[in-house]
Coordinates of C-alpha atoms in Angstrom, one line a residue:
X26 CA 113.2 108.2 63.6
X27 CA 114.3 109.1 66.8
X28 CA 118.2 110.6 67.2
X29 CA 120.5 110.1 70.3
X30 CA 122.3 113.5 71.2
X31 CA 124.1 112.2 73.8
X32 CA 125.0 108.6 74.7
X33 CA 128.0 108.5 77.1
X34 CA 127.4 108.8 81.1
X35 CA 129.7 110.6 82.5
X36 CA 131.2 108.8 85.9
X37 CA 130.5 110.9 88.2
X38 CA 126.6 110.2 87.5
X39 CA 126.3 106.6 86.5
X40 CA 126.7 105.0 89.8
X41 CA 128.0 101.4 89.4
X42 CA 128.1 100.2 93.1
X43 CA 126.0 101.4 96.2
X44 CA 126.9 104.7 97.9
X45 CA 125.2 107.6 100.4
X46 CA 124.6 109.3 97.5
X47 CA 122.4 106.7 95.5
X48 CA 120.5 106.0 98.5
X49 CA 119.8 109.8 99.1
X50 CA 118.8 109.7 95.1
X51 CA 116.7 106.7 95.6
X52 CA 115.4 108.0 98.7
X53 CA 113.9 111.3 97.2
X54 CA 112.5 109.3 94.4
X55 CA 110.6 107.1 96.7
X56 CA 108.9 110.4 97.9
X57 CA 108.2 111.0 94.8
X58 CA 106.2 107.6 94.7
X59 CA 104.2 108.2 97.7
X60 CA 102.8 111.2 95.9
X61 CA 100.8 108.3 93.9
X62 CA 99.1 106.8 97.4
X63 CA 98.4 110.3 98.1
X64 CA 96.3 111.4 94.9
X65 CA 94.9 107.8 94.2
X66 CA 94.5 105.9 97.9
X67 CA 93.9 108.2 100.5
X68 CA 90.9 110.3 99.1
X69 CA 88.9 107.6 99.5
X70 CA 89.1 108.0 103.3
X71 CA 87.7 111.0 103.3
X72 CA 85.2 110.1 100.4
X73 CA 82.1 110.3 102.6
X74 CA 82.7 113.7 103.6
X75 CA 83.2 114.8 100.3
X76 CA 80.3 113.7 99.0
X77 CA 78.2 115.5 101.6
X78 CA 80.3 118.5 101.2
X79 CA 79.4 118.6 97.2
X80 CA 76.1 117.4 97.8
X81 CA 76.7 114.7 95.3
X82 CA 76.2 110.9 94.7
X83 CA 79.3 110.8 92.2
X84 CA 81.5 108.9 94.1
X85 CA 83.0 107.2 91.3
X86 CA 84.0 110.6 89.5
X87 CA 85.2 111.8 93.2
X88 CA 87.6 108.2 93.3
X89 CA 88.0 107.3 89.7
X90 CA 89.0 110.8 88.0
X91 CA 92.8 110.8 89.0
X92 CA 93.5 107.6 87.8
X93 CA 91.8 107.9 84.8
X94 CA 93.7 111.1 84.0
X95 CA 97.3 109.1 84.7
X96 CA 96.4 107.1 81.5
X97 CA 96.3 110.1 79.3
X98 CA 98.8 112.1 81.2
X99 CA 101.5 108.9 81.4
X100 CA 102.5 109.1 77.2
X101 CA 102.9 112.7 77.0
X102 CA 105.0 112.7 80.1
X103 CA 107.2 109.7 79.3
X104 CA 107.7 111.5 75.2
X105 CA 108.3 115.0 76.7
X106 CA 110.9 113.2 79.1
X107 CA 113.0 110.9 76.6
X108 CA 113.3 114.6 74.4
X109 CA 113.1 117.5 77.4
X110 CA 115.1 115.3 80.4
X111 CA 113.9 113.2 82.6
X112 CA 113.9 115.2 85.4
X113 CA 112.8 118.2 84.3
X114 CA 109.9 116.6 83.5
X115 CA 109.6 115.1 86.5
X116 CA 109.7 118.5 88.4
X117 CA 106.5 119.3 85.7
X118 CA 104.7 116.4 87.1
X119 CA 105.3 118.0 90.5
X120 CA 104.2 121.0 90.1
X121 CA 100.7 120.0 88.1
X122 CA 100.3 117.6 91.1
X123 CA 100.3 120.5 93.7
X124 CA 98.3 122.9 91.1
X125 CA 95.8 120.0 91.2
X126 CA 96.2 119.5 94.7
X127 CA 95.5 123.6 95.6
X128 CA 92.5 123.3 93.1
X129 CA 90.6 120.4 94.9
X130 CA 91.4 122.2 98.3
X131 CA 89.4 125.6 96.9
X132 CA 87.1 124.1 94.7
X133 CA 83.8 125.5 95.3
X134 CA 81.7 123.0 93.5
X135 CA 82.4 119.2 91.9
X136 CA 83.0 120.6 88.8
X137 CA 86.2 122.1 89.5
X138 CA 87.1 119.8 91.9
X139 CA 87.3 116.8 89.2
X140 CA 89.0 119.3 87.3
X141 CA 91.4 119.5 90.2
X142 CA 92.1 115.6 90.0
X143 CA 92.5 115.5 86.5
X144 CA 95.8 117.6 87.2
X145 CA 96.4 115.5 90.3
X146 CA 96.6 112.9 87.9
X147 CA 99.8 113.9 86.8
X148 CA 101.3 112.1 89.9
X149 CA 100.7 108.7 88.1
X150 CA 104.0 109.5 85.9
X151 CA 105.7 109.8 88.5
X152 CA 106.8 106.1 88.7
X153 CA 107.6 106.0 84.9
X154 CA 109.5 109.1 85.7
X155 CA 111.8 107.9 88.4
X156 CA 112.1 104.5 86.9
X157 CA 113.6 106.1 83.9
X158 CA 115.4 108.4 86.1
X159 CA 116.8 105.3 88.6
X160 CA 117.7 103.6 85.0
X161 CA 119.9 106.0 83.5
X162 CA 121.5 106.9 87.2
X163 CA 122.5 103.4 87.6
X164 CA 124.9 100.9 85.7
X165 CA 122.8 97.7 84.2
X166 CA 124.1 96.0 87.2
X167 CA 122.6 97.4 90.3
X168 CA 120.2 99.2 88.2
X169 CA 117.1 96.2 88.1
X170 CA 117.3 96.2 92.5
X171 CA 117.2 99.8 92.3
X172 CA 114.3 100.1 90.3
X173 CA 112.5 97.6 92.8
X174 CA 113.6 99.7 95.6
X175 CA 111.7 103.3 93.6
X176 CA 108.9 101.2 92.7
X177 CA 107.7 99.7 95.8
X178 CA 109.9 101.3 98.8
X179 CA 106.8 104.0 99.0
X180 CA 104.5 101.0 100.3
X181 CA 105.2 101.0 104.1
X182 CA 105.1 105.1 104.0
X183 CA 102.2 104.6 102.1
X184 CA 100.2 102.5 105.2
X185 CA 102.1 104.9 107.5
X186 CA 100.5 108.2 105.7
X187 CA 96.9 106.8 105.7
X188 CA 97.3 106.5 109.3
X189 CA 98.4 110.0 109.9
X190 CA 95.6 111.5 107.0
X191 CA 92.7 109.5 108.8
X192 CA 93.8 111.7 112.5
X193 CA 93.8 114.7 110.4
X194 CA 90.6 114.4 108.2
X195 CA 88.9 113.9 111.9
X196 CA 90.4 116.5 113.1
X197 CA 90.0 119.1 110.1
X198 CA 88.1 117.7 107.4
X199 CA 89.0 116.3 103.9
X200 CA 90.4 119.2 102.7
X201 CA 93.6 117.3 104.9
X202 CA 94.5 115.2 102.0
X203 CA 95.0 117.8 99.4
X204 CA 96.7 120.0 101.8
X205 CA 99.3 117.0 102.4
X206 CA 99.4 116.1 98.6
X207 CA 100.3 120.0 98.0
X208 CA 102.9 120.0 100.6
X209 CA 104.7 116.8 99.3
X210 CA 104.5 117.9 95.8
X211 CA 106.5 120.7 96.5
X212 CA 108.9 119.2 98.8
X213 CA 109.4 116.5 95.7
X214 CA 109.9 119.4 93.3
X215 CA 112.7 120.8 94.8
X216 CA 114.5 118.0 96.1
X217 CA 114.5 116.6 93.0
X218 CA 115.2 119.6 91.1
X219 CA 118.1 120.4 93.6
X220 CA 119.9 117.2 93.9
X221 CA 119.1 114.7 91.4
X222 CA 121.1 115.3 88.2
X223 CA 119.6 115.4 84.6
X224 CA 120.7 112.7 82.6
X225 CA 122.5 113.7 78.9
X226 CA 120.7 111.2 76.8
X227 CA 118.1 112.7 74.6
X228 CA 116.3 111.6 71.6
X229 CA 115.7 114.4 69.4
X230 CA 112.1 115.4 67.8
X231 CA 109.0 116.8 69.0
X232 CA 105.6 115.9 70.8
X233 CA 103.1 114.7 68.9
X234 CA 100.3 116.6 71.2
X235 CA 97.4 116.1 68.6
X236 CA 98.4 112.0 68.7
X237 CA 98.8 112.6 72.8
X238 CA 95.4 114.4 73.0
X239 CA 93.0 111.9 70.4
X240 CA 94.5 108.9 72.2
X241 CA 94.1 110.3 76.1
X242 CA 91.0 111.3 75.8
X243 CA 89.6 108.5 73.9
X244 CA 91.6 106.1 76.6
X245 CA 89.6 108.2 79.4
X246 CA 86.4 108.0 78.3
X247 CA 86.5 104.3 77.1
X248 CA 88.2 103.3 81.2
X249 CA 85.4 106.2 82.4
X250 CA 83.1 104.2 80.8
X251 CA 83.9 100.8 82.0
X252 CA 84.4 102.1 85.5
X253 CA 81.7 104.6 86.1
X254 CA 79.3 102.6 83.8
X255 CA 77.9 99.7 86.6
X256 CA 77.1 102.3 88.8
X257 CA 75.4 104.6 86.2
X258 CA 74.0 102.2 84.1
X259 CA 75.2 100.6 80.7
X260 CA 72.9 101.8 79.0
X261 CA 72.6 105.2 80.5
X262 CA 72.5 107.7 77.7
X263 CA 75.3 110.2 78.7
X264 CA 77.5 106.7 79.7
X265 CA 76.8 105.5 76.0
X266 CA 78.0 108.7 74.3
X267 CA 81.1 108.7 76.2
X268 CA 82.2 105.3 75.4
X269 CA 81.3 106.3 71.8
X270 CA 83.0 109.6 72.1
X271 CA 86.2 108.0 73.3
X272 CA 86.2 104.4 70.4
X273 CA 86.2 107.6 67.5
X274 CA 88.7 109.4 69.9
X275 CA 90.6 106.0 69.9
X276 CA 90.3 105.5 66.3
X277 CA 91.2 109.1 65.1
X278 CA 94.3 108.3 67.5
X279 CA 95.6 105.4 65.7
X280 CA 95.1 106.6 62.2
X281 CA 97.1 110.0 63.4
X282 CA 99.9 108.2 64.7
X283 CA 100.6 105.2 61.9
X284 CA 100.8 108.6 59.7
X285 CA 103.0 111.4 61.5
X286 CA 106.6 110.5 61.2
X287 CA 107.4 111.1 64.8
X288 CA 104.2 109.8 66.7
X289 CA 103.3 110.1 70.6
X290 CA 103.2 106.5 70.8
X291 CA 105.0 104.3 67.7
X292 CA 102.7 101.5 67.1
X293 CA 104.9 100.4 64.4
X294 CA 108.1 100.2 66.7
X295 CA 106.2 98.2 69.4
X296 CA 108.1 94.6 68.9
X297 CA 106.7 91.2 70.0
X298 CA 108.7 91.0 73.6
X299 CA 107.5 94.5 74.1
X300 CA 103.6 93.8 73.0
X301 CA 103.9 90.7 75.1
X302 CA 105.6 92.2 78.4
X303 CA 102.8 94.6 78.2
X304 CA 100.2 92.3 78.2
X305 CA 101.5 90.1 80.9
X306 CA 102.0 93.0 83.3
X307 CA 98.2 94.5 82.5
X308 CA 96.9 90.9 83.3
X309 CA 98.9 90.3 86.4
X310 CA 98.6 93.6 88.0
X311 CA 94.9 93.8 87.1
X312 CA 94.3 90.5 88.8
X313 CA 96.2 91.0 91.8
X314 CA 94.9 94.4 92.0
X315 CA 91.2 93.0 91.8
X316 CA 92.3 90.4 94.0
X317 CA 92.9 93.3 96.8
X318 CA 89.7 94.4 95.9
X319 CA 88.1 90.9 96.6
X320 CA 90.2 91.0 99.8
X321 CA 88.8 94.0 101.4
X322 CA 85.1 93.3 100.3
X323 CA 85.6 89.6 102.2
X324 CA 87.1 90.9 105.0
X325 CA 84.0 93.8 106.0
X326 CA 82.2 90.3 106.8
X327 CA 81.7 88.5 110.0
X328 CA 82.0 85.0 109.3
X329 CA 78.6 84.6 111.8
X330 CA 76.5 85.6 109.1
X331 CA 76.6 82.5 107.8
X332 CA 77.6 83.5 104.0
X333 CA 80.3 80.9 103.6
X334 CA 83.0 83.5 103.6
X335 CA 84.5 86.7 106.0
X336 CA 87.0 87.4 108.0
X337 CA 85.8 88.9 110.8
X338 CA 85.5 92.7 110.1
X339 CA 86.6 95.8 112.3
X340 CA 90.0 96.2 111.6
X341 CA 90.9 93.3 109.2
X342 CA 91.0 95.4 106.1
X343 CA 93.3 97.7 107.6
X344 CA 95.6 94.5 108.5
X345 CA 95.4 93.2 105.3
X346 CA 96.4 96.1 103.5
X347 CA 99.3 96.5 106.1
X348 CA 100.5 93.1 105.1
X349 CA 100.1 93.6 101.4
X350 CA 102.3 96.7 101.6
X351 CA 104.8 94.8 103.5
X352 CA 104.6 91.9 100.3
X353 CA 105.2 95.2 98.1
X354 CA 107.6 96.3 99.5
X355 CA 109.7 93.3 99.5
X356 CA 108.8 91.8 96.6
X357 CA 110.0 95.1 94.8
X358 CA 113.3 95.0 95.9
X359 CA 113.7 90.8 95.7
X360 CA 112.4 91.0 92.1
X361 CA 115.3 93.6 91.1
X362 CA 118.0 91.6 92.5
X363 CA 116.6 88.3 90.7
X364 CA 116.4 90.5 87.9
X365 CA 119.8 91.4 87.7
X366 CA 121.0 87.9 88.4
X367 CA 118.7 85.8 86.2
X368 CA 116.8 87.8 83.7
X369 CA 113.7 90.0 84.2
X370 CA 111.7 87.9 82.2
X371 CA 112.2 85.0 84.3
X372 CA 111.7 87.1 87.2
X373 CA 108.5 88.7 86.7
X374 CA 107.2 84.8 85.5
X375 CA 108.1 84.0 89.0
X376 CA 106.5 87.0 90.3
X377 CA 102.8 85.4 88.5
X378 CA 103.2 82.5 90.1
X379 CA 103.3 83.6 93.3
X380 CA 100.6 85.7 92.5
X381 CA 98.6 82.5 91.0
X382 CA 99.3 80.6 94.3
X383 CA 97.8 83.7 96.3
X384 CA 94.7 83.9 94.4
X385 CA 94.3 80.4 94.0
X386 CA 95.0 80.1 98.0
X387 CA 92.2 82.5 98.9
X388 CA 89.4 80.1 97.8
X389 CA 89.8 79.0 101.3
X390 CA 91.7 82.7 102.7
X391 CA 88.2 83.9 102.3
X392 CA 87.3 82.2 104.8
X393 CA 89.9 81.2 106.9
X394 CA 91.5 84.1 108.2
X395 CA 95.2 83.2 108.6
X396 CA 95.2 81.5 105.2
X397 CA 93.7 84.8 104.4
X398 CA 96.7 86.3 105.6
X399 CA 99.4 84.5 104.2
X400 CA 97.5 85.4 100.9
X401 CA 97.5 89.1 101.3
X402 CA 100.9 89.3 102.2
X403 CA 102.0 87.2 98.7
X404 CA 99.5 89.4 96.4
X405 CA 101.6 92.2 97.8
X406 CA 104.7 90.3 97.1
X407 CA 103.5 90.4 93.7
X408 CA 102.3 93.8 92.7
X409 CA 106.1 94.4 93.6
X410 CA 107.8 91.9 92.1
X411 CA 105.4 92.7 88.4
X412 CA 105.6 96.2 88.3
X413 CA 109.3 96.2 88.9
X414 CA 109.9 93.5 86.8
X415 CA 107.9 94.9 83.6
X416 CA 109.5 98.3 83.9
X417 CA 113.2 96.2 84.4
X418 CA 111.8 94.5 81.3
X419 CA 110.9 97.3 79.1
X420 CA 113.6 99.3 79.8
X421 CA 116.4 96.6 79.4
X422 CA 114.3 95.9 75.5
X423 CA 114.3 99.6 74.2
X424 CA 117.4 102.3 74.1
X425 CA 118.3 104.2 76.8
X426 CA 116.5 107.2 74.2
X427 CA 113.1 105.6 74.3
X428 CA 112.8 104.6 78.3
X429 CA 110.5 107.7 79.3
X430 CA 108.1 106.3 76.6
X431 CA 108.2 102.6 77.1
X432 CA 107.9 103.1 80.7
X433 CA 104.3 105.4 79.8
X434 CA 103.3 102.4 78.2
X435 CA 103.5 100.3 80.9
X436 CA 101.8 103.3 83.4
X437 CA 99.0 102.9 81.1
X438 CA 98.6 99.3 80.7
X439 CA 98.8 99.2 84.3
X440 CA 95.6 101.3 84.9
X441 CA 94.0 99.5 81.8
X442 CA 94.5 96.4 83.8
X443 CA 93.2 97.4 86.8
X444 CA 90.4 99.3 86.2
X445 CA 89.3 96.2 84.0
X446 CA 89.5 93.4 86.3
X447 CA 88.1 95.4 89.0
X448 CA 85.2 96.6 87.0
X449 CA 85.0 92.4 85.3
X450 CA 84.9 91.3 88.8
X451 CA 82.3 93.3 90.7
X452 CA 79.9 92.3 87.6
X453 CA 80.6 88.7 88.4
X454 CA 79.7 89.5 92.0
X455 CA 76.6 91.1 90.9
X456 CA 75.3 88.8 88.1
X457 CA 75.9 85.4 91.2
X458 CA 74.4 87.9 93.9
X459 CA 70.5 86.0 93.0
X460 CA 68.9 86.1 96.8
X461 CA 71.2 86.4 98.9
X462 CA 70.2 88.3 101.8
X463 CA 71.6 89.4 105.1
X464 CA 69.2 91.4 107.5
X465 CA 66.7 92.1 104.3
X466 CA 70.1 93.3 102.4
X467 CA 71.2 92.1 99.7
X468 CA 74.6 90.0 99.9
X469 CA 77.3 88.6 97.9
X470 CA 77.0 85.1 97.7
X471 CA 80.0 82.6 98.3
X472 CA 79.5 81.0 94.7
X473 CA 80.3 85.0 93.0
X474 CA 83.0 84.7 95.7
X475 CA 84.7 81.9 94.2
X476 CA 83.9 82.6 90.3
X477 CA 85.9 86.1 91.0
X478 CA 88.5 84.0 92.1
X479 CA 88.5 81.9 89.3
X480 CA 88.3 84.8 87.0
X481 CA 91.4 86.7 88.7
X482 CA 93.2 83.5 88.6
X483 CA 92.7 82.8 85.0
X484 CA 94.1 86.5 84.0
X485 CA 96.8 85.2 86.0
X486 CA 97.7 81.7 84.1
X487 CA 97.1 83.6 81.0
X488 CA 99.7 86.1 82.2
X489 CA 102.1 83.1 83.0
X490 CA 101.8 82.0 79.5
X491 CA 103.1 85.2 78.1
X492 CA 105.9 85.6 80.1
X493 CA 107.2 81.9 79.6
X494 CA 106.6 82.7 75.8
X495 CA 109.1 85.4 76.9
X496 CA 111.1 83.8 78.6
X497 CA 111.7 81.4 76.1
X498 CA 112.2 84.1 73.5
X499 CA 115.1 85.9 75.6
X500 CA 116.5 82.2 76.2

């Protein structure tokens, strides 16, 4: 059972109106944010260099490894905060982020380079982290916009970093990105450390590291087996004992936790809205996600090929994630003040449908480019308006005690989504690929094209279904 040591906020931290000083919180936990786009988005620009540099074909280890790593980093981080404070943990995330970051910039081989993006990983608690943190800085009442501002104001810097990274891994290789991933982790570890106070509510107990270290690494291996596994081969010997290797892990993780009285994740305190919030955000997000993914693959094509589908190429990807970071970035804050004003349950249902619409849209935005467009722009609107909305969610069902490890709940289910969609929908591509050819090249062909729309959009009614279940249920 978990114990609350301290439950009053004292005034001069709970901020109940907006001030310079909650901006300047908000504004060093958006930094915070960016750390994510850093670790996860922009070593893929500087992927092909990396591979010659290691001599290696593992890209997927190179791209996947940090994200993987948030899964099993996200509960221990979110338990450790709701008993240790949420920003000293926090400051912890930072400093494993730039010990992972110095790591990868050394590493003499790929070995301890992936061992350097494991501890990168650590930046994926970040957002759980200064959700929490935003949370318990913030009266209920501009609390739900604040969290949309943390959660999606690092979109636009995001765009605006890849820019300045792709001048510098020109200029002086990739070893750019873990330099700049260093430096902001320890710019966000002292800001935060200086000038965003600790909040007094604690829940008493202790880690459950065996429960934290059975159910991470099974999690890992089962998500490194689904994404690495269509590029290695699902039947590939080492691929097969890693998914089993991670179900007994899984297993062994389950069985510790429904026994030890104070688990790493309580199974047995996970409600029905909670169990249902988390399934609608790990549908939508891994649609939308998987959407983006369809949008940049559709976009690399000239529509003169004759495929049925493209965009145009050259720079359209880069303008399409432009304008889906603009859709985060307002959908984040929008979904927080709808939050506040009718419910977060309603909000993030509105947030699907949007994203439904989008998907739904692009079975002619594949094709036509401004239709194309307008749908970027409203998947963006809702990868804001969902992940702010299910961490509003969680956070306004469990205690103030229990918000570091709800919101690792949702970290995880939001990788679990995405790397599952993205994985589902490439194989759809690949199982409708038949003969299509471009140049002697194997192609995509428009009929994959439009069953990977279905199949995101489908995730996406199913999510709508759960959330108007929750709606009705907070009705």
């Amino acid at each position: 059972m978990l114990n609350v040591t301290s439950v009053a906020r004292p005034s001069s931290v709970a901020e109940d109106r907006w001030s310079g000083r909650l901006i300047s919180w908000l504004a060093i936990l958006v930094g915070a944010n960016l750390l994510v786009d850093l670790v996860v988005v922009a070593p893929l620009l500087a992927l092909p260099q990396m591979l010659q540099h290691f001599e290696t074909d593992q890209a997927a280890w190179l791209n996947s490894s940090a994200m993987l790593a948030g899964a099993m980093w996200a509960p221990l981080l979110g338990r450790g905060a709701d008993i240790h404070g949420k920003r000293r943990i926090l400051v912890v995330t930072m400093v494993a982020t730039f010990a992972g970051s110095l790591v990868c910039l050394i590493a003499p081989n790929v070995i301890v380079f992936v061992l350097g993006r494991f501890l990168q990983g650590a930046a994926m608690g970040a957002m759980l982290l200064t959700v929490a943190i935003t949370r318990q800085l913030c009266t209920p009442r501009i609390g739900m916009t604040a969290v949309g501002v943390v959660t999606s104001g690092a979109s636009i810097l995001g765009v605006g970093a890849l820019f300045v990274l792709t001048s510098a891994i020109d200029a002086f290789g990739y070893r750019s990105v873990f330099a700049a991933a260093a430096v902001l982790a320890a710019v966000c570890g002292v800001t935060v450390r200086m000038f965003i106070p600790e909040s007094p509510i604690r829940s008493s107990g202790s880690i459950d590291v065996a429960g934290a270290l059975l159910l991470g690494s099974g999690l890992v291996a089962v998500l490194g087996y689904v994404s690495l596994a269509q590029d290695e081969g699902w039947a590939n010997a080492g691929m097969l004992a890693m998914l089993f290797a991670g179900v007994a892990a899984l297993v062994a993780g389950v069985w510790h936790v429904l026994r030890v009285p104070e688990p790493i994740i309580d199974l047995r305190g996970i409600g029905v809205p909670l169990a249902l919030t988390l399934g609608a955000v790990a549908l939508a997000a891994g649609a939308v996600q998987s959407m983006l993914q369809l949008a940049s693959l559709v976009a690399e094509v000239s529509p003169e090929l004759g495929l049925g589908y493209g965009l145009g190429g050259g720079d359209t990807v880069l303008v399409l994630f432009t304008l889906s970071a603009v859709g985060i970035m307002f959908g984040g804050p929008v979904a927080g003040v709808l939050a506040s004003r009718i419910g977060p349950a309603r909000t993030l249902l509105a947030g699907i449908g949007v994203g439904a619409v989008a998907t739904f849209g692009m079975l002619a935005g594949v094709s036509v480019f401004p239709v194309g467009l307008a749908c970027a722009t409203l998947l963006g609107v809702t990868v804001g308006a969902s992940i702010a909305s299910g961490f509003n969610l969680v956070t306004s069902i469990a205690p103030p005690e229990r918000h570091g490890a709800v919101g690792g709940l949702v970290a995880v289910m939001l990788s679990i989504g995405s790397v599952v969609l993205n994985v589902v929908g490439v194989m759809v591509l690949n199982a409708t690929a038949g003969d299509t050819l471009v140049g002697g090249i194997p192609a995509n062909s428009l009929t994959g094209v439009w069953l990977y729309v279905l199949m995101s959009g489908t995730a996406l009614v199913a999510a709508a279904v759960i959330a108007t279940v929750l709606v009705r249920r907070h009705r």
